[in-house]
mmCIF file of C-alpha atoms in Angstrom:
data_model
loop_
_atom_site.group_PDB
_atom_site.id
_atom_site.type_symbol
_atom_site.label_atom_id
_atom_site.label_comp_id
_atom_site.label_asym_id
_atom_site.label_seq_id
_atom_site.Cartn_x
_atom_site.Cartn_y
_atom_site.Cartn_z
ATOM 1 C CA UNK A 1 0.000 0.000 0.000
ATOM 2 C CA UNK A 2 1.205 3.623 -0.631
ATOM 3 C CA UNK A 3 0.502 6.289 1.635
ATOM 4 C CA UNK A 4 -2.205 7.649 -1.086
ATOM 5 C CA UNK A 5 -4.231 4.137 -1.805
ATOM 6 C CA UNK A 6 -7.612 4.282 -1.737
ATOM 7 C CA UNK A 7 -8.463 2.593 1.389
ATOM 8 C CA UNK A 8 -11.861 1.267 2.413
ATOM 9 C CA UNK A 9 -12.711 0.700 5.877
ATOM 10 C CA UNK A 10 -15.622 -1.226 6.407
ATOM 11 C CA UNK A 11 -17.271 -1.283 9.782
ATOM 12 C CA UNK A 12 -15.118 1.865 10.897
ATOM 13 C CA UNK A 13 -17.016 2.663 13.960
ATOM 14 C CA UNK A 14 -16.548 0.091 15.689
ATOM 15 C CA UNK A 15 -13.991 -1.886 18.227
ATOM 16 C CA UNK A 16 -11.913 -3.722 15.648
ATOM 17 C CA UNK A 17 -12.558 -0.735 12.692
ATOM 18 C CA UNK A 18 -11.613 2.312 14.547
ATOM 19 C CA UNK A 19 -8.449 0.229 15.805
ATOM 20 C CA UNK A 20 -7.399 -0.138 12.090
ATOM 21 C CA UNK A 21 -8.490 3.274 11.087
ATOM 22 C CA UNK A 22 -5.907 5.204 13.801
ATOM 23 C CA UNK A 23 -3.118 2.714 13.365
ATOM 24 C CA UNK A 24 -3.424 3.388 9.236
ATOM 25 C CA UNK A 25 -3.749 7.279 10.029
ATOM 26 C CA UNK A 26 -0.789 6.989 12.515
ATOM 27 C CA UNK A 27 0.945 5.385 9.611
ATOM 28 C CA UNK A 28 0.337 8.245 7.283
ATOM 29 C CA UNK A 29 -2.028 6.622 5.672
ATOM 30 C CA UNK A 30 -4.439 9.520 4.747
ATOM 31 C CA UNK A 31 -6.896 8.728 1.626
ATOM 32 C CA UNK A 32 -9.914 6.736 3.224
ATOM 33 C CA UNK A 33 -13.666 5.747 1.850
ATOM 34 C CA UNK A 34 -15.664 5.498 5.401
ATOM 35 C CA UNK A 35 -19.213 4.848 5.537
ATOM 36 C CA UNK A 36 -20.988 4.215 8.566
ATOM 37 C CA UNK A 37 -24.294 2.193 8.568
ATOM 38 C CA UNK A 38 -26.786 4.253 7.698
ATOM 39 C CA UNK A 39 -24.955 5.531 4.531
ATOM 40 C CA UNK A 40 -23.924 2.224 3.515
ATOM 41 C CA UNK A 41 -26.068 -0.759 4.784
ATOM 42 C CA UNK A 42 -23.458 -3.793 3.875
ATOM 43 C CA UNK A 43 -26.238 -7.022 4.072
ATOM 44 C CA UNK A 44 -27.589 -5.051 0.740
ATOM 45 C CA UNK A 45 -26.199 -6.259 -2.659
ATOM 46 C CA UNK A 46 -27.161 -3.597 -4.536
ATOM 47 C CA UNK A 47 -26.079 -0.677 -2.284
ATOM 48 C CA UNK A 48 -22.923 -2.353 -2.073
ATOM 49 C CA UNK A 49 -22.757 -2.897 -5.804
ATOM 50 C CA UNK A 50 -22.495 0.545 -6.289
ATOM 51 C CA UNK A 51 -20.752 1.785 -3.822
ATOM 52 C CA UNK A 52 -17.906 -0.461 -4.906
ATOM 53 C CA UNK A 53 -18.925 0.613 -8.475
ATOM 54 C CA UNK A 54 -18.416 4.226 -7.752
ATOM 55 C CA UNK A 55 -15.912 4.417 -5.374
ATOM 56 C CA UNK A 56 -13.275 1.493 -6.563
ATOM 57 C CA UNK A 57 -11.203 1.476 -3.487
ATOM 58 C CA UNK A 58 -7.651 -0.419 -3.771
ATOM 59 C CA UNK A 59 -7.517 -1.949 -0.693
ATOM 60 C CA UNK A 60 -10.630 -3.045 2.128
ATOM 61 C CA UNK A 61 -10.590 -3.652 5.520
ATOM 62 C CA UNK A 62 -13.515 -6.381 6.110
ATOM 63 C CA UNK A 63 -14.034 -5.198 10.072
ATOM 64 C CA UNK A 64 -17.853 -4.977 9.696
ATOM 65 C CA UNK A 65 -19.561 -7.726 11.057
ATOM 66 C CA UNK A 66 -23.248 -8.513 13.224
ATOM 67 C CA UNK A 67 -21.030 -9.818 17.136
ATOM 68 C CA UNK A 68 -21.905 -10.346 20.482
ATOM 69 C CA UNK A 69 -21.303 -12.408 23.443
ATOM 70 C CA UNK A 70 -22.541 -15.362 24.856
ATOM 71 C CA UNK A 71 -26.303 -14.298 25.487
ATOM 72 C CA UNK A 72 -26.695 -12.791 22.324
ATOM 73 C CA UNK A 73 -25.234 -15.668 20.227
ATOM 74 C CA UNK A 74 -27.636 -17.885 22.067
ATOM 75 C CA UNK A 75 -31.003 -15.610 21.386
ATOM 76 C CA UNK A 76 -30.071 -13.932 17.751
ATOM 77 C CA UNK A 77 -28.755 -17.026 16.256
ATOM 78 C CA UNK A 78 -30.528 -16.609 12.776
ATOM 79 C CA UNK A 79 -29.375 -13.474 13.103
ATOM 80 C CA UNK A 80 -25.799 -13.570 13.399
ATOM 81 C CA UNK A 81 -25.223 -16.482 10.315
ATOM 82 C CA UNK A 82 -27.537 -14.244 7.606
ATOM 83 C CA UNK A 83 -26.272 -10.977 8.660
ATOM 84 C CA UNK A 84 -22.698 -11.669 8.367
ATOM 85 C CA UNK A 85 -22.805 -13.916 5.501
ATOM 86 C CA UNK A 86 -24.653 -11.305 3.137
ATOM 87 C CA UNK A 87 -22.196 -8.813 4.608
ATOM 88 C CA UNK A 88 -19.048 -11.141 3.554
ATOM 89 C CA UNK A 89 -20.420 -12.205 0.270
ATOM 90 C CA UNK A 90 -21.160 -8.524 -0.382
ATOM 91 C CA UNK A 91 -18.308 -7.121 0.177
ATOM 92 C CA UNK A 92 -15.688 -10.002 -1.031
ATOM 93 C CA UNK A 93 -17.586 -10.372 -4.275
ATOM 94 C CA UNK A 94 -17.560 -6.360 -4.654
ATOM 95 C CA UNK A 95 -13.944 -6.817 -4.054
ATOM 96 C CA UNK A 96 -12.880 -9.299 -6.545
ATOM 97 C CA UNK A 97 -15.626 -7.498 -8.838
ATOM 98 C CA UNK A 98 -13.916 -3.551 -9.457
ATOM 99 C CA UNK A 99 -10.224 -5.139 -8.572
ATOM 100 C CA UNK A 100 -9.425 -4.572 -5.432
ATOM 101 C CA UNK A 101 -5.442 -4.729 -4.951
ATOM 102 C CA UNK A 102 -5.600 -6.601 -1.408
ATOM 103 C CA UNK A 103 -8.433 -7.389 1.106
ATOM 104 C CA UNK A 104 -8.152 -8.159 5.245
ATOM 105 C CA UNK A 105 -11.116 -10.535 6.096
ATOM 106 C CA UNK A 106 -11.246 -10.362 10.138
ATOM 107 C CA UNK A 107 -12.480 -13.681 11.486
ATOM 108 C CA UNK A 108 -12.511 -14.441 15.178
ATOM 109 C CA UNK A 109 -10.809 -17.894 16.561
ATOM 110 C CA UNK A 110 -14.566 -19.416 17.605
ATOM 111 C CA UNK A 111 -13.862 -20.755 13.809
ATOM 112 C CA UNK A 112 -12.112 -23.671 15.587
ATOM 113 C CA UNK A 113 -13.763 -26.870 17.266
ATOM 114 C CA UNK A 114 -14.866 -27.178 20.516
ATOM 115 C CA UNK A 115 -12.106 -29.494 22.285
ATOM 116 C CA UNK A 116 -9.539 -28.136 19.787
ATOM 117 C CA UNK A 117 -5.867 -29.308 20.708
ATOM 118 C CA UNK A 118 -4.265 -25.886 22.915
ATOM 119 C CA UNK A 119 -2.683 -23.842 21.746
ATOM 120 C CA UNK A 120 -4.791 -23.632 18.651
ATOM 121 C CA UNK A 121 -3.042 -23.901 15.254
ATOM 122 C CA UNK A 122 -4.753 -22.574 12.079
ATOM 123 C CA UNK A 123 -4.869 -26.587 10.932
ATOM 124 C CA UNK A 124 -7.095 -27.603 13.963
ATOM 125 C CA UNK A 125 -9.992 -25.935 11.648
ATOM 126 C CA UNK A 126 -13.019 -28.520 10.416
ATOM 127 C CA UNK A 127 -11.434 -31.268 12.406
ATOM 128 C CA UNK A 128 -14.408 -31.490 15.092
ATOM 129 C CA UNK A 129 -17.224 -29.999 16.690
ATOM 130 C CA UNK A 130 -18.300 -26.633 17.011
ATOM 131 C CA UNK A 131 -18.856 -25.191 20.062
ATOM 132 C CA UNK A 132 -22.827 -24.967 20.407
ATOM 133 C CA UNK A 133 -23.374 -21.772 21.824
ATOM 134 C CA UNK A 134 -21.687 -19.810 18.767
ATOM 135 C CA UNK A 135 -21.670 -22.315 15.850
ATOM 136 C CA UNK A 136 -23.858 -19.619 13.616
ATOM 137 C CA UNK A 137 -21.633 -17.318 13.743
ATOM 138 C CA UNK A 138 -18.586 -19.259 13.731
ATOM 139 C CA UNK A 139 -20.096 -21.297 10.245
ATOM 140 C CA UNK A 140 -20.885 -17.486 8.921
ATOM 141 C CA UNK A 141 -16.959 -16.672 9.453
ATOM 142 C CA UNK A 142 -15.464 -20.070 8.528
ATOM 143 C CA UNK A 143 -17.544 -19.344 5.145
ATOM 144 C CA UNK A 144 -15.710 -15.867 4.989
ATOM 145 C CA UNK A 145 -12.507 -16.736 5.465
ATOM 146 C CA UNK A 146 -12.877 -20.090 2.900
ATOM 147 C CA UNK A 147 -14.099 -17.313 0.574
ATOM 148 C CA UNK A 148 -11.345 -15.674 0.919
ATOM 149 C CA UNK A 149 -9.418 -18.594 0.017
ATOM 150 C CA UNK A 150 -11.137 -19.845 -2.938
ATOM 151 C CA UNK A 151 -11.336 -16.385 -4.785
ATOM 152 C CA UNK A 152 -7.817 -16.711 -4.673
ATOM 153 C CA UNK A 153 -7.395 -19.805 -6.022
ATOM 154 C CA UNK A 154 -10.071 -19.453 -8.883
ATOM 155 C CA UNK A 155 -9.666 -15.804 -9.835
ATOM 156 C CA UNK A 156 -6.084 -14.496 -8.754
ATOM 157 C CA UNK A 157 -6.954 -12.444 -5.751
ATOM 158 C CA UNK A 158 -4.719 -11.388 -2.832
ATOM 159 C CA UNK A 159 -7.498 -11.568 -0.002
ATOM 160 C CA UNK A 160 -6.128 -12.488 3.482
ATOM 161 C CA UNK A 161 -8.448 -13.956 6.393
ATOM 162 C CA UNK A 162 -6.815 -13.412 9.961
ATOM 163 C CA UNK A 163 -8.666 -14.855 13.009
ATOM 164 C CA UNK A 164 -8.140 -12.593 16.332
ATOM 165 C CA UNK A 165 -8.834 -13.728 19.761
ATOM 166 C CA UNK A 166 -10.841 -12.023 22.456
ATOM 167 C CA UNK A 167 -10.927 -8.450 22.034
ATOM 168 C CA UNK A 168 -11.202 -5.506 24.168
ATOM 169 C CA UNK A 169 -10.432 -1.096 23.902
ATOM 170 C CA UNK A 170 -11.698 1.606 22.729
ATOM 171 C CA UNK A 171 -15.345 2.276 20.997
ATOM 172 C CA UNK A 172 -15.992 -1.807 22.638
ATOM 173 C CA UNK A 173 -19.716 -2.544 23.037
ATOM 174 C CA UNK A 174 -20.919 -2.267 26.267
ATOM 175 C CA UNK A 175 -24.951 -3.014 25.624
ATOM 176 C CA UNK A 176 -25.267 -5.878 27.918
ATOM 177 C CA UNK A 177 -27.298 -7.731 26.106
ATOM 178 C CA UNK A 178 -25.299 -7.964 22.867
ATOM 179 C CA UNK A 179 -21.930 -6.987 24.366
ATOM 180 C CA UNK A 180 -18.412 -9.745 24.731
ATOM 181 C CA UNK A 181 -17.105 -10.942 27.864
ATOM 182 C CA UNK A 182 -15.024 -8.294 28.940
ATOM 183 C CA UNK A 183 -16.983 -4.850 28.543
ATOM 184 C CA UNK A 184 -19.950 -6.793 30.093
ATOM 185 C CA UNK A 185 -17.971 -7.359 33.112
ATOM 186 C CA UNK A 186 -16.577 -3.748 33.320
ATOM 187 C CA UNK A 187 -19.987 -2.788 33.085
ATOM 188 C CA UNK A 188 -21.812 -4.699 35.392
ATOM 189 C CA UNK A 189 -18.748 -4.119 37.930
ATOM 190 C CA UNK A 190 -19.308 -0.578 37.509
ATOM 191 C CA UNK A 191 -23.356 -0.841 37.874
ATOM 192 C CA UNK A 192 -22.945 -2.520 40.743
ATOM 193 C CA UNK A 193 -20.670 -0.390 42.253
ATOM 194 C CA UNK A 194 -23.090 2.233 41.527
ATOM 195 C CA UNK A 195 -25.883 0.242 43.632
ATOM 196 C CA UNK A 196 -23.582 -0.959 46.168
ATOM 197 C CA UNK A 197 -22.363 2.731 46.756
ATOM 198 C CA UNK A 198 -25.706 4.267 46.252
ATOM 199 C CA UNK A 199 -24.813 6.404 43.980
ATOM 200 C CA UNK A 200 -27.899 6.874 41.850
ATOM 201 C CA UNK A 201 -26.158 9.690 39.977
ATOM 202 C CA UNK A 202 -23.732 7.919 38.176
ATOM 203 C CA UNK A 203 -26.235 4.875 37.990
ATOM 204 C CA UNK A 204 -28.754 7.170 36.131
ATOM 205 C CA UNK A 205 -25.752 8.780 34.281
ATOM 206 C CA UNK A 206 -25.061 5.460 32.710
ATOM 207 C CA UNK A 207 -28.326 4.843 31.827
ATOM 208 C CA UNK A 208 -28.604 7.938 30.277
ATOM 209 C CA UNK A 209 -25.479 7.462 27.460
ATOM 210 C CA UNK A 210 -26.820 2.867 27.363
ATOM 211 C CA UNK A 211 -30.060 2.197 28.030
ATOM 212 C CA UNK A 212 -30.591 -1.089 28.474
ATOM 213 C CA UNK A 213 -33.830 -2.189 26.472
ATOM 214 C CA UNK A 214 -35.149 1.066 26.626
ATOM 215 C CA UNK A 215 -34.952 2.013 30.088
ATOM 216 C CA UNK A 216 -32.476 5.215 30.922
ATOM 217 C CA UNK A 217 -31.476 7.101 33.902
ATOM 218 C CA UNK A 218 -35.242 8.903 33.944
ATOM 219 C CA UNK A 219 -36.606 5.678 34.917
ATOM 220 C CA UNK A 220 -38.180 5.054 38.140
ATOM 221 C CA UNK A 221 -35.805 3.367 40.545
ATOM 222 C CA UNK A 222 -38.080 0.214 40.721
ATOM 223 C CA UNK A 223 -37.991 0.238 37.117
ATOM 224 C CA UNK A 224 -33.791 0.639 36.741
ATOM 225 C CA UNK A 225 -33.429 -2.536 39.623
ATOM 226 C CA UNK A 226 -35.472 -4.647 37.763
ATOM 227 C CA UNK A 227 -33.879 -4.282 34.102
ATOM 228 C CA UNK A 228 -31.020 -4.357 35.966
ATOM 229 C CA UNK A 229 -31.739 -7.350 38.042
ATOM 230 C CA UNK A 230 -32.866 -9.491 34.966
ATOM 231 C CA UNK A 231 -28.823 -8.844 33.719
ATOM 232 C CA UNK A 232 -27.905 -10.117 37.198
ATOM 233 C CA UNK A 233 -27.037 -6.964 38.899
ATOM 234 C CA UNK A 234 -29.337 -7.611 41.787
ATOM 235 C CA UNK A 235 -29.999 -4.935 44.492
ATOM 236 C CA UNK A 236 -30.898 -6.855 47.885
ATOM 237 C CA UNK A 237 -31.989 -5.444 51.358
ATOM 238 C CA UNK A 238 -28.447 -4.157 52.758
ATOM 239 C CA UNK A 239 -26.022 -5.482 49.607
ATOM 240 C CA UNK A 240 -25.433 -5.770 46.189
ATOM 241 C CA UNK A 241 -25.117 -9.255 44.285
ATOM 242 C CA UNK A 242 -23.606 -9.590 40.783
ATOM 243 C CA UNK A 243 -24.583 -12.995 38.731
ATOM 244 C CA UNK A 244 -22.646 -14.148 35.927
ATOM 245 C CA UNK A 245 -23.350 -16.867 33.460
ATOM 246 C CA UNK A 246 -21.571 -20.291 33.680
ATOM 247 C CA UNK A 247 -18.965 -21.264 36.599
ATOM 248 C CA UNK A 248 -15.867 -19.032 35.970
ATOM 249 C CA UNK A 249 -13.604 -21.821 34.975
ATOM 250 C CA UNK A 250 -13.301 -21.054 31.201
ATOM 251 C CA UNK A 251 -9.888 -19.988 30.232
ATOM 252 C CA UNK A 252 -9.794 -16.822 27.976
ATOM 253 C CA UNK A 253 -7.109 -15.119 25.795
ATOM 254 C CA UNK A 254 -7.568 -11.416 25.524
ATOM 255 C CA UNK A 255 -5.683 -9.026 22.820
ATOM 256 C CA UNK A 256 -5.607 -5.127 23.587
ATOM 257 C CA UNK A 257 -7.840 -4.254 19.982
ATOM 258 C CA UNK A 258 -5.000 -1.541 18.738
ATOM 259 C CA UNK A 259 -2.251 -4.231 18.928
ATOM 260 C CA UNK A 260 -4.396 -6.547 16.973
ATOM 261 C CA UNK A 261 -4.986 -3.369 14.275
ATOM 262 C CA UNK A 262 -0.699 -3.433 14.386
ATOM 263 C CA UNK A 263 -0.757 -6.571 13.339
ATOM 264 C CA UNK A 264 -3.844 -6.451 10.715
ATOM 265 C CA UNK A 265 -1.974 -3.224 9.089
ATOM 266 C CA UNK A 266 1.051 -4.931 9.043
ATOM 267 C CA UNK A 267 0.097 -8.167 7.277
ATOM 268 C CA UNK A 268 -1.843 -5.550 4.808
ATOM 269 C CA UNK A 269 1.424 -3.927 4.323
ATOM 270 C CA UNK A 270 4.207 -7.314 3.892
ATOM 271 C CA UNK A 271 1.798 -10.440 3.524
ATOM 272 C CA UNK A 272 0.316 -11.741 0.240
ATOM 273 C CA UNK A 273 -1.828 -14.654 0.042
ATOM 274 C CA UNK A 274 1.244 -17.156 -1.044
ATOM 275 C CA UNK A 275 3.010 -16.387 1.865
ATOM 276 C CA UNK A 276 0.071 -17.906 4.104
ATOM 277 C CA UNK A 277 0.846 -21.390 2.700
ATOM 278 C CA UNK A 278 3.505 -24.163 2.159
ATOM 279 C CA UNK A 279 4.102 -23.661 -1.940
ATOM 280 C CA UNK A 280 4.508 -27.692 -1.826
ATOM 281 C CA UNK A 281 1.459 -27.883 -0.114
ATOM 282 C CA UNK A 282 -1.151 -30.143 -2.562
ATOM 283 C CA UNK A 283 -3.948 -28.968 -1.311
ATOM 284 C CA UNK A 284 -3.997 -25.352 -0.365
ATOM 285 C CA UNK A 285 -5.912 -24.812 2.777
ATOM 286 C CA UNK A 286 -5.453 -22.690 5.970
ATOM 287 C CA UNK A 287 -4.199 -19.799 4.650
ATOM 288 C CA UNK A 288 -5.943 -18.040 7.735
ATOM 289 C CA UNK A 289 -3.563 -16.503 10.497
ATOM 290 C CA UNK A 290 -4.378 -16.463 14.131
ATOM 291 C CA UNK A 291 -3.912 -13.018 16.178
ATOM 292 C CA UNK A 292 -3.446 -13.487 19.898
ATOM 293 C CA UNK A 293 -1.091 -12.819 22.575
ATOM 294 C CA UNK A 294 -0.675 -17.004 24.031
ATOM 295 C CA UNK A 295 -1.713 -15.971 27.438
ATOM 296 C CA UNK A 296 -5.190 -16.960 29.449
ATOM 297 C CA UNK A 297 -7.147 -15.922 32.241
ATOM 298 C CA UNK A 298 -10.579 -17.319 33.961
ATOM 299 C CA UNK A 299 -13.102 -15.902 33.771
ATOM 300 C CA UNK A 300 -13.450 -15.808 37.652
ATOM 301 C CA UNK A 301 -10.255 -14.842 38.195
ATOM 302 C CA UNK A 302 -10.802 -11.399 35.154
ATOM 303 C CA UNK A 303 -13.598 -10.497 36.823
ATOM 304 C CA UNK A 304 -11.721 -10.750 40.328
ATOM 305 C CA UNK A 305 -9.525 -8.186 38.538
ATOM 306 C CA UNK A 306 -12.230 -5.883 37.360
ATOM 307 C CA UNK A 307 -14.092 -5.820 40.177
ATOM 308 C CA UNK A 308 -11.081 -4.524 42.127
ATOM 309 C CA UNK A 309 -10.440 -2.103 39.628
ATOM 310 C CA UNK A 310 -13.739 -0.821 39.788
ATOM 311 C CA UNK A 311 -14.257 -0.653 42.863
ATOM 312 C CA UNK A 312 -16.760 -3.438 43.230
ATOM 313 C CA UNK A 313 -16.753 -5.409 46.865
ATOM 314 C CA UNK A 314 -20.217 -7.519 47.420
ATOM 315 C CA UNK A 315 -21.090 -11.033 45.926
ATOM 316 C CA UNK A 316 -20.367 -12.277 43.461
ATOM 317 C CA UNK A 317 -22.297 -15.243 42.142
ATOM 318 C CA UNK A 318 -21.876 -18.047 39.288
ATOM 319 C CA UNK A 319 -24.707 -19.521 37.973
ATOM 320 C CA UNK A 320 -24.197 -23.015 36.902
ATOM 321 C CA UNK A 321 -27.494 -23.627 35.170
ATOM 322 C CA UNK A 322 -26.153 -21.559 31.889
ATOM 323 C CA UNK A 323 -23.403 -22.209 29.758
ATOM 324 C CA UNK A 324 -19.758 -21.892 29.880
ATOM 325 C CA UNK A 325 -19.721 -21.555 26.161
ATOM 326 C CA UNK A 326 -15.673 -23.224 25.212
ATOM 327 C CA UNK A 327 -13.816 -24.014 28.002
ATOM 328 C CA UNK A 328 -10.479 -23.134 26.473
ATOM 329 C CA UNK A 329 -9.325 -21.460 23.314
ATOM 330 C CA UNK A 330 -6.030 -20.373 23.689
ATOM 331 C CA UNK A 331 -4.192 -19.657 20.081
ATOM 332 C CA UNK A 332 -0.914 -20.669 18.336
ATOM 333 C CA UNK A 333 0.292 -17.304 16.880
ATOM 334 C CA UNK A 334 3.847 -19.174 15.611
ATOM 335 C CA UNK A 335 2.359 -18.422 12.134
ATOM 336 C CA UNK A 336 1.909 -14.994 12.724
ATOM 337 C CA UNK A 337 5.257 -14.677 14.069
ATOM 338 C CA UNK A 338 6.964 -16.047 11.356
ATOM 339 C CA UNK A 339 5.407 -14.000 8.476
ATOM 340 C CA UNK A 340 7.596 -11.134 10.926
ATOM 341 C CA UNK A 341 5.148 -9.272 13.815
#
């Protein structure tokens, strides 16, 4: 990429978008095509037909994508496969379509199965089970990145699929109901703090910038303990108690999102698709990279963390009854290394 390149950005706005867009303008990078949703809605073929049409950018940053944690993979699950597979067909189609130079497809490492072998490696993928919990959205990506792949092999392109851990930073989501592990923790930690403290003026605050289904800080306070007690921020008769799904034992890997846009940028800048693959390899396959950092945490002992950070001190319960989602996905980055970040 020159400093000049036409540079798309799709899904710019968000956690793993803005990341890319600073570390690209840190860069120098300075000639960008943003559109946020309601300019550009990608799960439409023909507004992304001509957008593509008109604006031929030379390079696209696939960032864009329908996410959410555990509770909202497990309600929205229609949701999650159709919206981000008319979103990736859309936009890699477009793509190969008005010849685009290179293309980043961002994945997310609940590609690989269930009781995958730890650390992961990139050829662990379609060798078992999905984990249940997030298998739409984990087919919908899979699909993307072997998309990726077989444009490449049919037509010529340079499209490369890279498959980040858990992230976390700036512009994160922090609607509980659709949000990742980590800014739902930070957030109920600080909502509870707020109860626990009694400080209905930051509680209502909060409200105020994220309702949660509706309700904001002009609410009633019967009305804010209840939506907040049905995300398990409960306020009882002289405490607070915080309930979180699953037991706490699942082991998570967490990447800071602007290190993971370092590393995106980078592989933009030095990779092309035949350096993601053994040239004596007969069957070309896995040409995905993982992005992590090779460290874990519970999730008992992150919230431990978080809580203390926030300031949070009453219970702290587990409940059993829901899911743990994967118990462990830690990733082999030795791939990643190799290719030189």
């Amino acid at each position: 990429m020159d400093l000049g390149s036409k540079i798309f950005v799709a899904g710019h706005r968000g956690l793993v978008g803005s990341a890319i867009l600073k570390n690209l303008k840190e860069r120098g990078y300075h000639n960008f095509v943003l559109r946020s949703h309601s300019e550009l809605d990608l799960c439409n073929q023909a507004e992304v037909e001509k957008f593509f049409a008109e604006q031929r950018p030379e390079y696209v940053f696939l960032a864009a994508a329908f996410v959410g944690g555990i509770m909202a993979n497990s309600k929205y699950r229609a949701d999650f496969i159709y919206n981000n597979l008319q979103i990736q067909n859309n936009v890699i189609h477009c793509s190969y379509k008005y010849g685009v130079k290179k293309l980043l497809f961002l994945g997310s490492t609940c590609i690989y199965p269930r009781d995958a072998e730890q650390p992961i490696k990139e050829t662990s993928l379609l060798t078992d089970e999905l984990e249940y919990t997030n298998e739409p959205y984990a087919l919908a990506k899979i699909a993307g990145l072997k998309m990726c792949e077989s444009y490449n092999l049919q037509y010529g392109t340079n499209f490369i699929a890279v498959m980040p851990t858990n992230l976390y930073g700036p512009n994160d989501n922090f609607n509980l109901e659709t949000s990742h592990v980590m800014p739902a923790l930070i957030r109920k930690a600080f909502l509870g703090k707020c109860l626990q403290n009694k400080d209905w003026e930051s509680l209502r605050k909060d409200l105020n910038i994220r309702p949660i289904e509706g309700v904001n800080g002009d609410a009633s306070q019967s009305e804010i303990e209840k939506i907040l007690s049905k995300y398990g921020i409960k306020a009882k008769e002289n405490s607070v108690e915080i309930e979180l799904w699953g037991s706490g034992k699942p082991l998570r890997e967490f990447l800071w999102s602007e290190d993971m846009a370092d590393a995106c940028v980078f592989l933009m800048e030095n990779v092309d698709f035949k350096d993601t693959y053994s040239q004596t390899d007969k069957n070309i396959k896995n040409c995905h990279i993982n992005i992590g950092t090779q460290k874990e945490i519970s999730i008992k002992d992150l919230f431990a963390m978080v809580c203390e950070t926030v300031g949070y001190t009453s219970e702290i319960v587990y409940n059993i009854d829901k899911p743990d989602g994967t118990m462990r996905k830690l990733t082999d980055c030795s791939k990643l290394h190799s290719l030189g970040w």
